[in-house]
């Protein structure tokens, strides 16, 4: 408990500062863009596909940014990064929900039978995406202070699942990509692997500044 | 399925023949057409267009072409296909294109292809034929009656459109080339111009793009060479100036900007099959019963509609083409 408190309390007690607001606003820009495009009817020839692409990429990028916060603190000593970690994670979940709502509502028009037979049960990439969404959902639900208290030490272990969600999201992207488009998910895979490596104690100790 | 009845309307772009545009100067397309063909009749409305053959007059440079197109409105003889499905708009059809030679982003192809030079153009018909042909665009227009063919296009990515193509059955051209008795396949090759096609400067696919059909498939009247859409010449992003359209197969079979047609006795290599043989077969017939590892092939998103519609066997053309595959296991020959 003492450890968790020392990481998050002093800053959050002061409330969100300009940095928090700036990062949060920037992370929500893609959503604002979607809103503007939807409002002006400029989502393109295939709006469903536009929403898929934008929300999916936004989810992955914000998730990776959220994962970058801890190493930015431990290795570069930039404590401020920790103040936006939770917000970025929640925004990643938000984009995943937008992405899924597009799938369920707009693409499949709530045709659950078709969705199951046609997609969810037969396409590994959709299984990966669904699992990623499920994990992010659980993490979002337990992201509150009261859940942190309730779960105690296991909260941290539970929230390490975020790397699993990231890996599943990258797989989801990779498995649906065509030949010639696989470089992009592979870049995300590389970034995710690097971020995970930076969390390994051996590497972290070597890279951390002398305390 | 109802039989496909190509419209008797001769498409406007015949009149917009690249050699005759000078007469236009601000006139409507129909006026253009008639003035080109029958001087003195200028000013007739577009609906008066009959089956005209383009006359050959002074050459019109390709630089005049965009100006010419500005005067024509997209036109089609009907607002729907034979199943009653509405046509997709010209805007949709020309701004959502899979044409990796220009971009892998479907909505970026139109601008990336804007400066492509589709004129002059030649198509060579060679290989196992008794009468090899080299045709330029004017030959294609003059020798083969250009008619409207409203077809559904089903992309392997599970989206689809209804498109009023203009073109002619490739059988007409093949008959003229007179295939030899051992010719079994028809290979098609896209132009290779890496200086104009940025995609060809990367190795995302093997270039130039190649496709193929069995000769009996190519002889089916639904297999056409398209030169236009909505009564206008093909735009660059659609595979100008001439492309294959095989409506019962996934869209990637309908190769664009064709320069070479070769009759062979061996199964020709095809680009997507070479790139990912488990995902893209040689036949690539639209088949809701054969799944693709990524996209559902049982349903599709019709561009312009919400929700999904079931995918039809052979894209709704089973009556016309299913006999081509009698006795074949289409789950293996996918």
Short mmCIF file of C-alpha atoms in Angstrom, two decimals, chain B residues 39-216:
data_model
loop_
_atom_site.label_atom_id
_atom_site.label_comp_id
_atom_site.label_asym_id
_atom_site.label_seq_id
_atom_site.Cartn_x
_atom_site.Cartn_y
_atom_site.Cartn_z
CA UNK B 39 -21.38 17.78 -88.22
CA UNK B 40 -24.22 20.21 -88.26
CA UNK B 41 -26.33 18.38 -85.72
CA UNK B 42 -24.66 19.95 -82.74
CA UNK B 43 -26.84 20.91 -79.84
CA UNK B 44 -28.91 17.75 -79.61
CA UNK B 45 -29.65 16.62 -76.07
CA UNK B 46 -27.78 13.65 -74.67
CA UNK B 47 -30.88 11.45 -74.76
CA UNK B 48 -30.79 11.53 -78.53
CA UNK B 49 -27.60 9.54 -78.62
CA UNK B 50 -27.84 6.58 -80.93
CA UNK B 51 -25.45 3.76 -81.66
CA UNK B 52 -22.69 5.72 -83.27
CA UNK B 53 -19.25 4.80 -84.28
CA UNK B 54 -16.60 7.35 -83.53
CA UNK B 55 -15.09 9.05 -86.53
CA UNK B 56 -11.40 9.71 -86.71
CA UNK B 57 -10.46 13.31 -87.14
CA UNK B 58 -7.58 15.42 -85.95
CA UNK B 59 -5.70 13.99 -82.98
CA UNK B 60 -6.52 15.31 -79.58
CA UNK B 61 -3.65 15.40 -77.15
CA UNK B 62 -4.08 13.62 -73.84
CA UNK B 63 -3.66 16.94 -72.09
CA UNK B 64 -7.14 17.87 -73.35
CA UNK B 65 -8.78 14.88 -71.77
CA UNK B 66 -9.56 16.21 -68.29
CA UNK B 67 -11.21 19.23 -69.85
CA UNK B 68 -13.31 16.95 -71.99
CA UNK B 69 -14.45 14.94 -69.01
CA UNK B 70 -15.56 18.00 -67.17
CA UNK B 71 -18.41 18.35 -69.60
CA UNK B 72 -19.95 14.96 -69.12
CA UNK B 73 -22.33 14.02 -66.38
CA UNK B 74 -22.23 10.42 -65.19
CA UNK B 75 -25.10 8.62 -66.90
CA UNK B 76 -26.54 5.14 -66.69
CA UNK B 77 -29.51 3.55 -68.39
CA UNK B 78 -30.95 2.34 -65.10
CA UNK B 79 -30.66 3.16 -61.45
CA UNK B 80 -30.33 -0.47 -60.41
CA UNK B 81 -29.02 -3.88 -61.36
CA UNK B 82 -31.13 -6.86 -62.42
CA UNK B 83 -31.71 -7.79 -58.76
CA UNK B 84 -33.05 -4.35 -57.98
CA UNK B 85 -29.96 -3.24 -56.08
CA UNK B 86 -29.29 0.47 -56.56
CA UNK B 87 -26.16 1.59 -58.39
CA UNK B 88 -23.35 3.02 -56.36
CA UNK B 89 -22.66 6.64 -57.10
CA UNK B 90 -19.93 7.78 -59.48
CA UNK B 91 -18.36 9.48 -56.49
CA UNK B 92 -18.21 6.21 -54.52
CA UNK B 93 -17.00 4.15 -57.46
CA UNK B 94 -14.16 6.53 -58.27
CA UNK B 95 -12.98 7.19 -54.72
CA UNK B 96 -12.71 3.72 -53.24
CA UNK B 97 -10.29 1.68 -55.27
CA UNK B 98 -7.90 -1.15 -54.61
CA UNK B 99 -5.03 -0.34 -56.94
CA UNK B 100 -1.78 -1.07 -55.14
CA UNK B 101 0.22 0.36 -58.01
CA UNK B 102 -0.81 3.76 -56.68
CA UNK B 103 -1.60 3.28 -53.00
CA UNK B 104 -2.66 0.58 -50.57
CA UNK B 105 -5.20 3.05 -49.18
CA UNK B 106 -8.43 2.77 -51.14
CA UNK B 107 -9.35 6.39 -50.69
CA UNK B 108 -5.89 7.64 -51.61
CA UNK B 109 -5.70 5.95 -55.01
CA UNK B 110 -7.68 8.60 -56.88
CA UNK B 111 -5.28 11.42 -56.08
CA UNK B 112 -2.20 9.23 -56.39
CA UNK B 113 -3.29 8.20 -59.89
CA UNK B 114 -4.24 11.68 -61.07
CA UNK B 115 -1.21 12.21 -63.28
CA UNK B 116 -1.10 8.73 -64.78
CA UNK B 117 -0.94 8.86 -68.59
CA UNK B 118 -3.57 6.52 -69.96
CA UNK B 119 -3.26 7.84 -73.47
CA UNK B 120 -1.89 6.77 -75.86
CA UNK B 121 -2.35 3.12 -75.00
CA UNK B 122 -1.85 -0.21 -76.68
CA UNK B 123 -3.07 -3.68 -75.81
CA UNK B 124 -1.25 -6.66 -77.31
CA UNK B 125 -2.98 -10.02 -77.77
CA UNK B 126 -0.31 -12.66 -78.24
CA UNK B 127 0.63 -16.24 -77.40
CA UNK B 128 -1.25 -19.20 -78.79
CA UNK B 129 -3.30 -17.26 -81.32
CA UNK B 130 -3.40 -17.42 -85.09
CA UNK B 131 -3.93 -13.70 -85.39
CA UNK B 132 -1.87 -11.70 -82.90
CA UNK B 133 -3.28 -8.22 -82.37
CA UNK B 134 -1.91 -4.92 -81.23
CA UNK B 135 -4.76 -2.53 -80.64
CA UNK B 136 -4.75 1.06 -79.58
CA UNK B 137 -7.71 2.62 -77.85
CA UNK B 138 -9.29 3.85 -81.01
CA UNK B 139 -9.15 0.31 -82.38
CA UNK B 140 -10.84 -1.00 -79.25
CA UNK B 141 -13.57 1.60 -79.53
CA UNK B 142 -14.05 1.16 -83.25
CA UNK B 143 -13.98 -2.62 -83.51
CA UNK B 144 -16.06 -3.64 -80.52
CA UNK B 145 -19.47 -2.30 -79.66
CA UNK B 146 -19.22 -0.59 -76.32
CA UNK B 147 -22.23 -1.30 -74.19
CA UNK B 148 -23.34 -0.75 -70.66
CA UNK B 149 -22.97 -3.70 -68.29
CA UNK B 150 -24.36 -3.17 -64.80
CA UNK B 151 -22.49 -5.60 -62.57
CA UNK B 152 -22.01 -6.15 -58.87
CA UNK B 153 -18.39 -5.98 -57.75
CA UNK B 154 -17.58 -8.08 -54.69
CA UNK B 155 -14.18 -7.39 -53.17
CA UNK B 156 -12.45 -10.19 -51.28
CA UNK B 157 -12.33 -7.69 -48.39
CA UNK B 158 -16.08 -8.20 -48.02
CA UNK B 159 -17.34 -4.92 -49.39
CA UNK B 160 -19.26 -4.57 -52.61
CA UNK B 161 -20.66 -2.10 -55.11
CA UNK B 162 -22.98 -2.05 -58.10
CA UNK B 163 -21.23 -0.49 -61.07
CA UNK B 164 -22.51 0.49 -64.53
CA UNK B 165 -19.49 -0.46 -66.59
CA UNK B 166 -19.09 0.29 -70.25
CA UNK B 167 -17.25 -2.25 -72.33
CA UNK B 168 -17.46 -5.33 -74.48
CA UNK B 169 -17.21 -9.08 -73.91
CA UNK B 170 -13.61 -10.16 -74.08
CA UNK B 171 -14.82 -13.10 -76.17
CA UNK B 172 -15.16 -10.71 -79.11
CA UNK B 173 -11.52 -9.80 -78.95
CA UNK B 174 -10.39 -13.37 -78.38
CA UNK B 175 -12.39 -14.61 -81.35
CA UNK B 176 -10.69 -12.07 -83.53
CA UNK B 177 -7.29 -13.20 -82.25
CA UNK B 178 -8.35 -16.76 -83.10
CA UNK B 179 -6.94 -18.92 -80.28
CA UNK B 180 -5.11 -22.06 -81.30
CA UNK B 181 -6.59 -25.37 -80.24
CA UNK B 182 -4.08 -25.86 -77.42
CA UNK B 183 -4.79 -22.47 -75.84
CA UNK B 184 -6.35 -23.16 -72.43
CA UNK B 185 -5.73 -20.04 -70.39
CA UNK B 186 -5.71 -16.31 -70.84
CA UNK B 187 -3.13 -14.27 -69.00
CA UNK B 188 -3.56 -10.54 -68.39
CA UNK B 189 -0.79 -8.12 -67.45
CA UNK B 190 -1.02 -4.57 -66.11
CA UNK B 191 1.23 -1.86 -67.44
CA UNK B 192 4.59 -1.58 -65.69
CA UNK B 193 5.51 2.07 -65.17
CA UNK B 194 7.23 2.50 -61.82
CA UNK B 195 7.95 6.13 -62.64
CA UNK B 196 4.20 6.82 -62.74
CA UNK B 197 3.03 4.14 -60.34
CA UNK B 198 4.68 4.65 -56.96
CA UNK B 199 3.47 1.29 -55.64
CA UNK B 200 5.55 -0.47 -58.28
CA UNK B 201 8.67 1.04 -56.72
CA UNK B 202 8.06 -0.98 -53.55
CA UNK B 203 7.98 -4.74 -53.24
CA UNK B 204 4.56 -5.10 -51.60
CA UNK B 205 3.59 -7.31 -54.55
CA UNK B 206 5.41 -8.75 -57.53
CA UNK B 207 5.11 -6.34 -60.43
CA UNK B 208 3.66 -6.06 -62.93
CA UNK B 209 0.30 -7.27 -61.67
CA UNK B 210 -0.88 -10.38 -63.47
CA UNK B 211 -4.13 -12.22 -63.63
CA UNK B 212 -5.54 -15.13 -65.52
CA UNK B 213 -8.70 -16.94 -66.56
CA UNK B 214 -9.43 -20.30 -68.04
CA UNK B 215 -10.28 -19.72 -71.68
CA UNK B 216 -13.88 -20.86 -71.23
#
